Amino acid sequence: MNIPYGRQDISQEDIESVIGILRSDFLTQGPVIPAFEEKIKSLTTSKFCLAMNSATSALHLSCAALGVGSGDWVWTSPISFVASSNCALYLGAKVDFVDIDPATFNMCPKRLEEKLKTAEREGKLPKVVIPVHFGGQSCDMRAIASLAKKYNFAVVEDASHAIGGRYLDSPIGCGEFSDITVFSFHPVKIVTTGEGGACLTNNENLAHKIELLRSHGITRDGQKMKRASHGPWYYEQIALGWNYRLTDIQAALGLSQLEKLGLFVEKRNRLARKYDEEINNEFVSKPVIKSDCYSAYHLYVLQVDFTKTVTDQKEFFEYMRSEGIGVNLHYMPIYLQPYYEELGFQKNHCPLAENYYSQAVSIPLFSSMTEKQQNFVIEKVNAISGK
Ligand SMILES: *Cc1c(COP(=O)(O)O)cnc(C)c1O
């Protein structure tokens, strides 16, 4: 058997949508991008959506639009993909990490508050905090939003794992508790465009900034121009932006995929429930979903007490992979990456995140997973034995 930890789910309709674009007038900058953005807006109730070529780009432009620059602090969770903090480094800002809640693996609001109190005394309060909805489960956004008000920082939700998830009965991306929400459409995520991402916001000013920065800082809108138009060819560059555009080919795939978002997330929840019910091993803890969350279940992460088991973490991963089970580890704390160690981070910075890392195993979870595949994974996990 060969069972990846995650994979895309592409239908005949998806393929035909893409072929349709290849035969059309526009491969990029055509009508499908706004249609894709409209669809995301209607699914999330967000006022503005800007599609982009990756979530990494979307995080970068979120920070840029919020005015992050050198001398500013940006905080995020250590248990995330490196893009969650690299986005601040691109802009010359400094980054720091808030330790996790060991039950949900999300940024812990209590530890955030303690860190804010210290930072306030030292004059090092963050300009932006980026909570990450780990595995598809929302962070405690109500608590984080109230701290944002008190300590005056902006919030960017890294919801790369979480499109289709819900928090307090609202869709993730609704923007009630943050300034900007970011989605990823990488093939391992819930829905895909090959590569892709999006920024969602209810703030018109931020939306306009992001839109400008997505395409070189160029505008064709007479209202925004500095000078009178020279003629119909005329455009102006009024800021320094990038080319972070999505193509219509990708947007067509995304639009077709979004038709199945609800089904994909339901399927992932059904698979997770089966894992919840059928994994039974004294050395293994299963993920905890809070009652105010509906997880999009990008990941299903076990915590295994490898101090008590026959095989250690490395041997267990090697064994599972030799059996064709694509176990993975999401993630080593970002600040333990060599690049971050060179910035001065040291071990023990976030002890709970490091403890998490020593026990974590992501087991396969994807919408097209078969019962036979899942039973095989369950059998192997239940067979983990003690010393
Ligand atoms: C995947 C991911 C990203 C980056 O997404 P891309 O679309 O690949 O750039 C950022 N943050 C988190 C938490 C992710 O999982």
mmCIF file of C-alpha atoms and ligand atoms in Angstrom:
data_model
loop_
_atom_site.group_PDB
_atom_site.id
_atom_site.type_symbol
_atom_site.label_atom_id
_atom_site.label_comp_id
_atom_site.label_asym_id
_atom_site.label_seq_id
_atom_site.Cartn_x
_atom_site.Cartn_y
_atom_site.Cartn_z
ATOM 1 C CA MET A 1 0.000 0.000 0.000
ATOM 2 C CA ASN A 2 1.129 3.559 -0.634
ATOM 3 C CA ILE A 3 -0.789 6.068 1.457
ATOM 4 C CA PRO A 4 0.375 9.706 1.328
ATOM 5 C CA TYR A 5 -0.305 11.929 4.347
ATOM 6 C CA GLY A 6 -2.371 14.184 2.118
ATOM 7 C CA ARG A 7 -3.253 14.544 -1.520
ATOM 8 C CA GLN A 8 -5.470 16.514 -3.884
ATOM 9 C CA ASP A 9 -8.861 15.242 -5.019
ATOM 10 C CA ILE A 10 -9.319 16.175 -8.706
ATOM 11 C CA SER A 11 -12.524 15.334 -10.579
ATOM 12 C CA GLN A 12 -13.412 15.200 -14.272
ATOM 13 C CA GLU A 13 -15.258 18.536 -13.819
ATOM 14 C CA ASP A 14 -12.078 20.105 -12.430
ATOM 15 C CA ILE A 15 -10.133 18.898 -15.469
ATOM 16 C CA GLU A 16 -12.760 20.195 -17.895
ATOM 17 C CA SER A 17 -12.805 23.625 -16.197
ATOM 18 C CA VAL A 18 -9.069 23.954 -16.714
ATOM 19 C CA ILE A 19 -9.269 22.798 -20.336
ATOM 20 C CA GLY A 20 -12.013 25.375 -20.911
ATOM 21 C CA ILE A 21 -9.630 28.149 -19.879
ATOM 22 C CA LEU A 22 -6.826 26.839 -22.081
ATOM 23 C CA ARG A 23 -9.187 27.285 -25.052
ATOM 24 C CA SER A 24 -10.373 30.746 -23.920
ATOM 25 C CA ASP A 25 -8.984 34.250 -24.527
ATOM 26 C CA PHE A 26 -7.292 34.717 -21.165
ATOM 27 C CA LEU A 27 -4.799 32.458 -19.432
ATOM 28 C CA THR A 28 -4.274 35.114 -16.771
ATOM 29 C CA GLN A 29 -5.919 38.394 -15.709
ATOM 30 C CA GLY A 30 -9.220 37.219 -17.193
ATOM 31 C CA PRO A 31 -12.718 36.847 -15.763
ATOM 32 C CA VAL A 32 -12.220 33.691 -13.691
ATOM 33 C CA ILE A 33 -10.071 35.353 -11.018
ATOM 34 C CA PRO A 34 -12.890 37.701 -9.890
ATOM 35 C CA ALA A 35 -15.367 34.786 -10.088
ATOM 36 C CA PHE A 36 -13.087 32.732 -7.836
ATOM 37 C CA GLU A 37 -12.768 35.664 -5.426
ATOM 38 C CA GLU A 38 -16.550 36.188 -5.390
ATOM 39 C CA LYS A 39 -17.075 32.526 -4.570
ATOM 40 C CA ILE A 40 -14.671 32.732 -1.610
ATOM 41 C CA LYS A 41 -16.427 35.874 -0.404
ATOM 42 C CA SER A 42 -19.813 34.184 -0.520
ATOM 43 C CA LEU A 43 -18.510 31.106 1.315
ATOM 44 C CA THR A 44 -16.867 33.119 4.090
ATOM 45 C CA THR A 45 -19.053 36.283 4.181
ATOM 46 C CA SER A 46 -15.856 38.349 3.856
ATOM 47 C CA LYS A 47 -16.241 41.723 2.100
ATOM 48 C CA PHE A 48 -13.010 41.552 0.077
ATOM 49 C CA CYS A 49 -10.951 38.700 -1.319
ATOM 50 C CA LEU A 50 -7.676 38.993 -3.228
ATOM 51 C CA ALA A 51 -6.476 35.759 -4.818
ATOM 52 C CA MET A 52 -2.748 35.277 -5.107
ATOM 53 C CA ASN A 53 -0.107 32.834 -6.321
ATOM 54 C CA SER A 54 0.512 31.407 -2.821
ATOM 55 C CA ALA A 55 -0.352 31.806 0.838
ATOM 56 C CA THR A 56 3.267 32.829 1.355
ATOM 57 C CA SER A 57 2.658 35.814 -0.960
ATOM 58 C CA ALA A 58 -0.642 36.508 0.802
ATOM 59 C CA LEU A 59 1.094 36.585 4.216
ATOM 60 C CA HIS A 60 3.821 38.857 2.826
ATOM 61 C CA LEU A 61 1.294 41.330 1.400
ATOM 62 C CA SER A 62 -0.819 41.191 4.568
ATOM 63 C CA CYS A 63 2.167 42.340 6.599
ATOM 64 C CA ALA A 64 3.147 44.902 3.964
ATOM 65 C CA ALA A 65 -0.376 46.360 3.822
ATOM 66 C CA LEU A 66 -0.426 46.617 7.626
ATOM 67 C CA GLY A 67 2.735 48.690 7.413
ATOM 68 C CA VAL A 68 5.199 46.202 8.905
ATOM 69 C CA GLY A 69 8.761 47.399 8.458
ATOM 70 C CA SER A 70 12.163 47.454 10.096
ATOM 71 C CA GLY A 71 12.009 47.937 13.840
ATOM 72 C CA ASP A 72 8.564 46.315 14.093
ATOM 73 C CA TRP A 73 7.834 43.060 15.899
ATOM 74 C CA VAL A 74 5.618 40.337 14.455
ATOM 75 C CA TRP A 75 4.634 37.325 16.567
ATOM 76 C CA THR A 76 3.343 33.956 15.461
ATOM 77 C CA SER A 77 3.110 30.333 16.565
ATOM 78 C CA PRO A 78 6.248 28.169 16.566
ATOM 79 C CA ILE A 79 4.194 25.168 15.407
ATOM 80 C CA SER A 80 3.607 26.296 11.840
ATOM 81 C CA PHE A 81 5.150 26.286 8.418
ATOM 82 C CA VAL A 82 8.096 28.694 8.090
ATOM 83 C CA ALA A 83 6.055 31.013 5.834
ATOM 84 C CA SER A 84 4.074 32.220 8.884
ATOM 85 C CA SER A 85 7.128 34.052 10.181
ATOM 86 C CA ASN A 86 9.247 34.526 7.037
ATOM 87 C CA CYS A 87 6.609 37.028 5.857
ATOM 88 C CA ALA A 88 7.754 39.481 8.536
ATOM 89 C CA LEU A 89 11.454 38.935 7.852
ATOM 90 C CA TYR A 90 10.916 39.866 4.168
ATOM 91 C CA LEU A 91 9.964 43.345 5.401
ATOM 92 C CA GLY A 92 12.927 43.729 7.745
ATOM 93 C CA ALA A 93 10.823 43.216 10.872
ATOM 94 C CA LYS A 94 11.789 41.112 13.896
ATOM 95 C CA VAL A 95 9.856 37.967 14.767
ATOM 96 C CA ASP A 96 9.061 36.164 17.960
ATOM 97 C CA PHE A 97 7.020 33.110 18.896
ATOM 98 C CA VAL A 98 4.240 32.523 21.424
ATOM 99 C CA ASP A 99 4.136 29.036 22.938
ATOM 100 C CA ILE A 100 1.222 26.716 22.217
ATOM 101 C CA ASP A 101 -1.771 25.364 24.083
ATOM 102 C CA PRO A 102 -0.739 21.708 24.516
ATOM 103 C CA ALA A 103 -4.330 20.539 23.988
ATOM 104 C CA THR A 104 -4.979 22.187 20.589
ATOM 105 C CA PHE A 105 -1.395 22.975 19.449
ATOM 106 C CA ASN A 106 -2.620 26.503 18.651
ATOM 107 C CA MET A 107 -1.120 29.733 19.980
ATOM 108 C CA CYS A 108 -2.054 29.931 23.663
ATOM 109 C CA PRO A 109 -3.904 33.174 24.543
ATOM 110 C CA LYS A 110 -2.721 33.036 28.185
ATOM 111 C CA ARG A 111 0.897 32.829 27.134
ATOM 112 C CA LEU A 112 0.239 35.543 24.574
ATOM 113 C CA GLU A 113 -1.066 37.796 27.339
ATOM 114 C CA GLU A 114 1.935 37.127 29.598
ATOM 115 C CA LYS A 115 4.315 37.853 26.747
ATOM 116 C CA LEU A 116 2.432 41.069 25.907
ATOM 117 C CA LYS A 117 2.750 42.291 29.511
ATOM 118 C CA THR A 118 6.508 41.764 29.408
ATOM 119 C CA ALA A 119 6.791 43.346 25.963
ATOM 120 C CA GLU A 120 4.827 46.369 27.125
ATOM 121 C CA ARG A 121 7.298 46.958 29.967
ATOM 122 C CA GLU A 122 10.205 46.636 27.534
ATOM 123 C CA GLY A 123 8.604 48.759 24.811
ATOM 124 C CA LYS A 124 8.600 45.835 22.370
ATOM 125 C CA LEU A 125 4.909 45.280 21.679
ATOM 126 C CA PRO A 126 4.149 43.557 18.372
ATOM 127 C CA LYS A 127 2.618 45.421 15.446
ATOM 128 C CA VAL A 128 1.061 42.241 14.078
ATOM 129 C CA VAL A 129 0.245 38.847 15.597
ATOM 130 C CA ILE A 130 -0.315 35.893 13.259
ATOM 131 C CA PRO A 131 -2.275 33.075 14.914
ATOM 132 C CA VAL A 132 -2.246 29.846 12.879
ATOM 133 C CA HIS A 133 -5.327 27.613 12.808
ATOM 134 C CA PHE A 134 -3.312 24.475 13.243
ATOM 135 C CA GLY A 135 -4.613 21.380 11.478
ATOM 136 C CA GLY A 136 -7.815 23.230 10.550
ATOM 137 C CA GLN A 137 -9.043 24.109 14.054
ATOM 138 C CA SER A 138 -9.530 27.804 14.828
ATOM 139 C CA CYS A 139 -7.438 29.472 17.505
ATOM 140 C CA ASP A 140 -9.239 31.086 20.446
ATOM 141 C CA MET A 141 -9.881 34.174 18.331
ATOM 142 C CA ARG A 142 -12.183 35.866 20.803
ATOM 143 C CA ALA A 143 -9.398 35.991 23.395
ATOM 144 C CA ILE A 144 -6.799 37.042 20.836
ATOM 145 C CA ALA A 145 -9.050 39.806 19.451
ATOM 146 C CA SER A 146 -9.625 41.229 22.909
ATOM 147 C CA LEU A 147 -5.859 41.315 23.534
ATOM 148 C CA ALA A 148 -5.425 42.989 20.128
ATOM 149 C CA LYS A 149 -7.705 45.784 21.262
ATOM 150 C CA LYS A 150 -5.993 46.169 24.616
ATOM 151 C CA TYR A 151 -2.412 46.111 23.276
ATOM 152 C CA ASN A 152 -3.139 47.693 19.916
ATOM 153 C CA PHE A 153 -1.801 45.141 17.445
ATOM 154 C CA ALA A 154 -3.242 43.912 14.142
ATOM 155 C CA VAL A 155 -4.220 40.277 13.655
ATOM 156 C CA VAL A 156 -3.613 38.173 10.542
ATOM 157 C CA GLU A 157 -5.163 34.713 10.744
ATOM 158 C CA ASP A 158 -2.990 32.152 8.951
ATOM 159 C CA ALA A 159 -5.889 29.912 7.938
ATOM 160 C CA SER A 160 -3.852 27.925 5.412
ATOM 161 C CA HIS A 161 -5.191 24.729 7.023
ATOM 162 C CA ALA A 162 -8.678 25.918 7.722
ATOM 163 C CA ILE A 163 -10.826 26.904 4.717
ATOM 164 C CA GLY A 164 -14.228 25.284 5.246
ATOM 165 C CA GLY A 165 -13.809 25.255 9.028
ATOM 166 C CA ARG A 166 -16.018 27.179 11.456
ATOM 167 C CA TYR A 167 -15.554 29.034 14.730
ATOM 168 C CA LEU A 168 -18.444 30.161 16.976
ATOM 169 C CA ASP A 169 -20.831 29.179 14.168
ATOM 170 C CA SER A 170 -19.187 31.516 11.644
ATOM 171 C CA PRO A 171 -17.035 30.457 8.710
ATOM 172 C CA ILE A 172 -13.300 30.909 9.139
ATOM 173 C CA GLY A 173 -12.456 33.926 7.009
ATOM 174 C CA CYS A 174 -15.499 35.976 8.089
ATOM 175 C CA GLY A 175 -13.080 38.449 9.636
ATOM 176 C CA GLU A 176 -14.974 39.110 12.839
ATOM 177 C CA PHE A 177 -11.852 38.701 14.982
ATOM 178 C CA SER A 178 -9.016 39.814 12.722
ATOM 179 C CA ASP A 179 -7.848 42.328 10.129
ATOM 180 C CA ILE A 180 -6.911 39.814 7.429
ATOM 181 C CA THR A 181 -7.321 36.058 6.921
ATOM 182 C CA VAL A 182 -5.038 34.040 4.642
ATOM 183 C CA PHE A 183 -5.869 30.770 2.839
ATOM 184 C CA SER A 184 -3.551 28.386 0.980
ATOM 185 C CA PHE A 185 -4.488 26.346 -2.089
ATOM 186 C CA HIS A 186 -1.404 24.124 -2.190
ATOM 187 C CA PRO A 187 -2.319 20.542 -3.260
ATOM 188 C CA VAL A 188 -2.027 19.106 0.268
ATOM 189 C CA LYS A 189 -4.498 21.675 1.645
ATOM 190 C CA ILE A 190 -8.318 21.372 1.642
ATOM 191 C CA VAL A 191 -8.933 22.692 -1.907
ATOM 192 C CA THR A 192 -6.260 23.412 -4.486
ATOM 193 C CA THR A 193 -5.256 25.621 -7.403
ATOM 194 C CA GLY A 194 -1.867 23.878 -7.808
ATOM 195 C CA GLU A 195 -0.162 26.792 -6.098
ATOM 196 C CA GLY A 196 -2.280 29.606 -4.717
ATOM 197 C CA GLY A 197 -3.504 31.624 -1.804
ATOM 198 C CA ALA A 198 -5.790 34.489 -0.863
ATOM 199 C CA CYS A 199 -6.147 37.429 1.502
ATOM 200 C CA LEU A 200 -9.609 38.107 2.940
ATOM 201 C CA THR A 201 -10.550 41.292 4.734
ATOM 202 C CA ASN A 202 -13.510 43.488 5.574
ATOM 203 C CA ASN A 203 -11.317 46.605 5.475
ATOM 204 C CA GLU A 204 -11.537 48.418 2.147
ATOM 205 C CA ASN A 205 -8.321 50.342 2.643
ATOM 206 C CA LEU A 206 -6.325 47.151 3.326
ATOM 207 C CA ALA A 207 -7.966 45.421 0.353
ATOM 208 C CA HIS A 208 -6.899 48.241 -1.978
ATOM 209 C CA LYS A 209 -3.330 48.181 -0.683
ATOM 210 C CA ILE A 210 -3.073 44.423 -1.125
ATOM 211 C CA GLU A 211 -4.543 44.627 -4.609
ATOM 212 C CA LEU A 212 -1.990 47.258 -5.602
ATOM 213 C CA LEU A 213 0.971 45.335 -4.155
ATOM 214 C CA ARG A 214 -0.154 42.089 -5.845
ATOM 215 C CA SER A 215 0.642 43.564 -9.248
ATOM 216 C CA HIS A 216 3.832 45.688 -9.060
ATOM 217 C CA GLY A 217 2.196 48.643 -7.309
ATOM 218 C CA ILE A 218 0.639 49.577 -10.674
ATOM 219 C CA THR A 219 -2.796 51.160 -10.985
ATOM 220 C CA ARG A 220 -5.014 51.865 -13.970
ATOM 221 C CA ASP A 221 -7.601 53.596 -11.786
ATOM 222 C CA GLY A 222 -7.672 57.327 -12.582
ATOM 223 C CA GLN A 223 -8.851 58.076 -9.037
ATOM 224 C CA LYS A 224 -5.626 56.677 -7.592
ATOM 225 C CA MET A 225 -3.214 58.188 -10.125
ATOM 226 C CA LYS A 226 -0.853 61.004 -9.175
ATOM 227 C CA ARG A 227 -1.110 62.770 -12.522
ATOM 228 C CA ALA A 228 -3.567 63.275 -15.348
ATOM 229 C CA SER A 229 -3.722 60.383 -17.793
ATOM 230 C CA HIS A 230 -1.513 60.704 -20.914
ATOM 231 C CA GLY A 231 -3.937 58.533 -22.905
ATOM 232 C CA PRO A 232 -5.658 55.156 -23.008
ATOM 233 C CA TRP A 233 -2.337 53.266 -22.647
ATOM 234 C CA TYR A 234 -1.443 55.062 -19.436
ATOM 235 C CA TYR A 235 -0.864 53.401 -16.083
ATOM 236 C CA GLU A 236 1.096 54.468 -13.051
ATOM 237 C CA GLN A 237 3.292 52.731 -10.548
ATOM 238 C CA ILE A 238 2.513 54.376 -7.232
ATOM 239 C CA ALA A 239 4.054 51.825 -4.810
ATOM 240 C CA LEU A 240 6.704 49.099 -4.923
ATOM 241 C CA GLY A 241 4.812 45.838 -5.391
ATOM 242 C CA TRP A 242 5.439 42.333 -6.684
ATOM 243 C CA ASN A 243 3.969 39.988 -9.261
ATOM 244 C CA TYR A 244 1.953 37.734 -6.976
ATOM 245 C CA ARG A 245 -0.960 37.192 -9.367
ATOM 246 C CA LEU A 246 -2.835 33.923 -9.731
ATOM 247 C CA THR A 247 -3.556 32.697 -13.285
ATOM 248 C CA ASP A 248 -7.013 32.046 -14.726
ATOM 249 C CA ILE A 249 -5.942 28.429 -15.302
ATOM 250 C CA GLN A 250 -5.424 28.069 -11.551
ATOM 251 C CA ALA A 251 -8.528 30.048 -10.633
ATOM 252 C CA ALA A 252 -10.662 27.783 -12.845
ATOM 253 C CA LEU A 253 -9.384 24.762 -10.953
ATOM 254 C CA GLY A 254 -10.007 26.574 -7.656
ATOM 255 C CA LEU A 255 -13.533 27.632 -8.583
ATOM 256 C CA SER A 256 -14.423 24.069 -9.534
ATOM 257 C CA GLN A 257 -12.789 22.716 -6.352
ATOM 258 C CA LEU A 258 -14.753 25.143 -4.158
ATOM 259 C CA GLU A 259 -17.990 23.488 -5.341
ATOM 260 C CA LYS A 260 -16.871 20.498 -3.284
ATOM 261 C CA LEU A 261 -15.454 22.340 -0.263
ATOM 262 C CA GLY A 262 -18.325 21.289 2.021
ATOM 263 C CA LEU A 263 -18.106 17.667 0.882
ATOM 264 C CA PHE A 264 -14.327 17.580 1.296
ATOM 265 C CA VAL A 265 -14.502 18.920 4.847
ATOM 266 C CA GLU A 266 -17.357 16.557 5.766
ATOM 267 C CA LYS A 267 -15.374 13.627 4.412
ATOM 268 C CA ARG A 268 -12.313 14.700 6.408
ATOM 269 C CA ASN A 269 -14.471 14.959 9.537
ATOM 270 C CA ARG A 270 -15.886 11.467 8.942
ATOM 271 C CA LEU A 271 -12.390 10.049 8.542
ATOM 272 C CA ALA A 272 -11.278 11.869 11.704
ATOM 273 C CA ARG A 273 -14.231 10.435 13.638
ATOM 274 C CA LYS A 274 -13.244 6.930 12.565
ATOM 275 C CA TYR A 275 -9.695 7.570 13.779
ATOM 276 C CA ASP A 276 -11.142 8.955 17.049
ATOM 277 C CA GLU A 277 -13.240 5.848 17.540
ATOM 278 C CA GLU A 278 -10.866 3.147 16.389
ATOM 279 C CA ILE A 279 -7.439 4.290 17.515
ATOM 280 C CA ASN A 280 -6.955 2.835 20.948
ATOM 281 C CA ASN A 281 -3.462 2.677 22.296
ATOM 282 C CA GLU A 282 -2.304 3.628 25.788
ATOM 283 C CA PHE A 283 0.770 5.436 24.397
ATOM 284 C CA VAL A 284 -1.170 7.513 21.860
ATOM 285 C CA SER A 285 -3.218 10.709 22.404
ATOM 286 C CA LYS A 286 -5.650 11.865 19.762
ATOM 287 C CA PRO A 287 -6.383 15.461 18.733
ATOM 288 C CA VAL A 288 -8.838 17.490 20.803
ATOM 289 C CA ILE A 289 -11.405 19.667 19.020
ATOM 290 C CA LYS A 290 -13.063 22.357 21.136
ATOM 291 C CA SER A 291 -16.852 22.532 21.177
ATOM 292 C CA ASP A 292 -16.906 26.011 19.549
ATOM 293 C CA CYS A 293 -14.903 24.763 16.531
ATOM 294 C CA TYR A 294 -15.675 22.754 13.423
ATOM 295 C CA SER A 295 -12.250 21.735 12.151
ATOM 296 C CA ALA A 296 -11.463 21.596 8.440
ATOM 297 C CA TYR A 297 -9.153 18.704 9.442
ATOM 298 C CA HIS A 298 -6.206 19.493 7.233
ATOM 299 C CA LEU A 299 -4.212 17.295 9.608
ATOM 300 C CA TYR A 300 -4.791 14.523 12.119
ATOM 301 C CA VAL A 301 -1.885 14.673 14.549
ATOM 302 C CA LEU A 302 -1.198 12.033 17.166
ATOM 303 C CA GLN A 303 0.937 12.564 20.226
ATOM 304 C CA VAL A 304 2.896 9.402 20.982
ATOM 305 C CA ASP A 305 4.786 8.990 24.252
ATOM 306 C CA PHE A 306 7.950 7.637 22.681
ATOM 307 C CA THR A 307 9.692 7.512 26.073
ATOM 308 C CA LYS A 308 7.555 4.459 26.825
ATOM 309 C CA THR A 309 7.456 2.706 23.454
ATOM 310 C CA VAL A 310 9.764 0.083 21.929
ATOM 311 C CA THR A 311 10.487 2.198 18.859
ATOM 312 C CA ASP A 312 11.592 5.798 19.178
ATOM 313 C CA GLN A 313 10.129 8.582 17.006
ATOM 314 C CA LYS A 314 12.672 8.218 14.199
ATOM 315 C CA GLU A 315 12.356 4.429 14.065
ATOM 316 C CA PHE A 316 8.559 4.676 14.096
ATOM 317 C CA PHE A 317 8.544 7.085 11.129
ATOM 318 C CA GLU A 318 10.971 4.851 9.227
ATOM 319 C CA TYR A 319 8.854 1.779 9.971
ATOM 320 C CA MET A 320 5.556 3.418 8.946
ATOM 321 C CA ARG A 321 7.068 4.748 5.727
ATOM 322 C CA SER A 322 8.518 1.309 4.927
ATOM 323 C CA GLU A 323 4.951 0.016 5.242
ATOM 324 C CA GLY A 324 3.821 2.646 2.711
ATOM 325 C CA ILE A 325 2.160 4.932 5.249
ATOM 326 C CA GLY A 326 3.122 8.551 4.588
ATOM 327 C CA VAL A 327 3.408 9.758 8.168
ATOM 328 C CA ASN A 328 4.728 13.289 8.469
ATOM 329 C CA LEU A 329 5.688 15.811 11.110
ATOM 330 C CA HIS A 330 3.994 19.214 11.278
ATOM 331 C CA TYR A 331 6.157 20.907 12.459
ATOM 332 C CA MET A 332 9.548 21.343 14.048
ATOM 333 C CA PRO A 333 9.296 24.655 15.947
ATOM 334 C CA ILE A 334 10.192 27.295 13.353
ATOM 335 C CA TYR A 335 12.847 28.907 15.549
ATOM 336 C CA LEU A 336 14.842 25.632 15.636
ATOM 337 C CA GLN A 337 15.468 25.945 11.878
ATOM 338 C CA PRO A 338 19.169 26.742 11.275
ATOM 339 C CA TYR A 339 18.252 30.066 9.650
ATOM 340 C CA TYR A 340 16.377 31.112 12.789
ATOM 341 C CA GLU A 341 19.075 29.843 15.123
ATOM 342 C CA GLU A 342 21.418 32.192 13.298
ATOM 343 C CA LEU A 343 19.018 35.009 14.180
ATOM 344 C CA GLY A 344 19.687 34.179 17.829
ATOM 345 C CA PHE A 345 16.877 31.807 18.831
ATOM 346 C CA GLN A 346 17.817 29.079 21.268
ATOM 347 C CA LYS A 347 16.426 25.787 22.465
ATOM 348 C CA ASN A 348 13.757 25.986 25.173
ATOM 349 C CA HIS A 349 12.315 29.233 23.834
ATOM 350 C CA CYS A 350 8.879 27.551 23.688
ATOM 351 C CA PRO A 351 9.115 24.384 25.799
ATOM 352 C CA LEU A 352 5.565 23.194 25.067
ATOM 353 C CA ALA A 353 6.148 23.461 21.331
ATOM 354 C CA GLU A 354 9.357 21.455 21.704
ATOM 355 C CA ASN A 355 7.590 18.804 23.751
ATOM 356 C CA TYR A 356 4.886 18.653 21.080
ATOM 357 C CA TYR A 357 7.574 18.173 18.420
ATOM 358 C CA SER A 358 9.100 15.225 20.298
ATOM 359 C CA GLN A 359 5.752 13.374 20.264
ATOM 360 C CA ALA A 360 3.998 14.434 17.055
ATOM 361 C CA VAL A 361 2.989 12.151 14.210
ATOM 362 C CA SER A 362 0.630 13.305 11.421
ATOM 363 C CA ILE A 363 -1.156 10.283 10.018
ATOM 364 C CA PRO A 364 -2.707 10.230 6.518
ATOM 365 C CA LEU A 365 -5.943 12.178 6.032
ATOM 366 C CA PHE A 366 -7.336 13.230 2.655
ATOM 367 C CA SER A 367 -10.801 13.278 1.131
ATOM 368 C CA SER A 368 -10.207 10.389 -1.297
ATOM 369 C CA MET A 369 -8.764 8.073 1.373
ATOM 370 C CA THR A 370 -10.309 4.578 1.223
ATOM 371 C CA GLU A 371 -11.602 2.526 4.131
ATOM 372 C CA LYS A 372 -8.991 -0.122 3.439
ATOM 373 C CA GLN A 373 -6.194 2.466 3.585
ATOM 374 C CA GLN A 374 -7.537 3.899 6.811
ATOM 375 C CA ASN A 375 -7.961 0.494 8.452
ATOM 376 C CA PHE A 376 -4.332 -0.289 7.640
ATOM 377 C CA VAL A 377 -3.158 2.948 9.309
ATOM 378 C CA ILE A 378 -5.309 2.240 12.388
ATOM 379 C CA GLU A 379 -3.957 -1.305 12.647
ATOM 380 C CA LYS A 380 -0.359 -0.041 12.621
ATOM 381 C CA VAL A 381 -1.011 2.700 15.190
ATOM 382 C CA ASN A 382 -2.827 0.321 17.527
ATOM 383 C CA ALA A 383 0.153 -2.058 17.285
ATOM 384 C CA ILE A 384 2.594 0.441 18.855
ATOM 385 C CA SER A 385 3.887 -1.409 21.876
ATOM 386 C CA GLY A 386 5.503 -0.522 25.183
ATOM 387 C CA LYS A 387 9.021 -1.305 26.303
HETATM 388 C C1 LIG B 1 0.990 25.713 3.516
HETATM 389 C C2 LIG B 1 1.145 26.771 4.522
HETATM 390 C C3 LIG B 1 1.610 28.056 4.206
HETATM 391 C C4 LIG B 1 2.143 28.405 2.865
HETATM 392 O O1 LIG B 1 1.271 28.118 1.856
HETATM 393 P P1 LIG B 1 1.716 28.227 0.326
HETATM 394 O O2 LIG B 1 0.413 28.385 -0.391
HETATM 395 O O3 LIG B 1 2.404 26.930 0.021
HETATM 396 O O4 LIG B 1 2.612 29.394 0.164
HETATM 397 C C5 LIG B 1 1.625 29.018 5.197
HETATM 398 N N1 LIG B 1 1.226 28.725 6.453
HETATM 399 C C6 LIG B 1 0.810 27.504 6.792
HETATM 400 C C7 LIG B 1 0.370 27.254 8.197
HETATM 401 C C8 LIG B 1 0.769 26.478 5.858
HETATM 402 O O5 LIG B 1 0.391 25.260 6.206
#
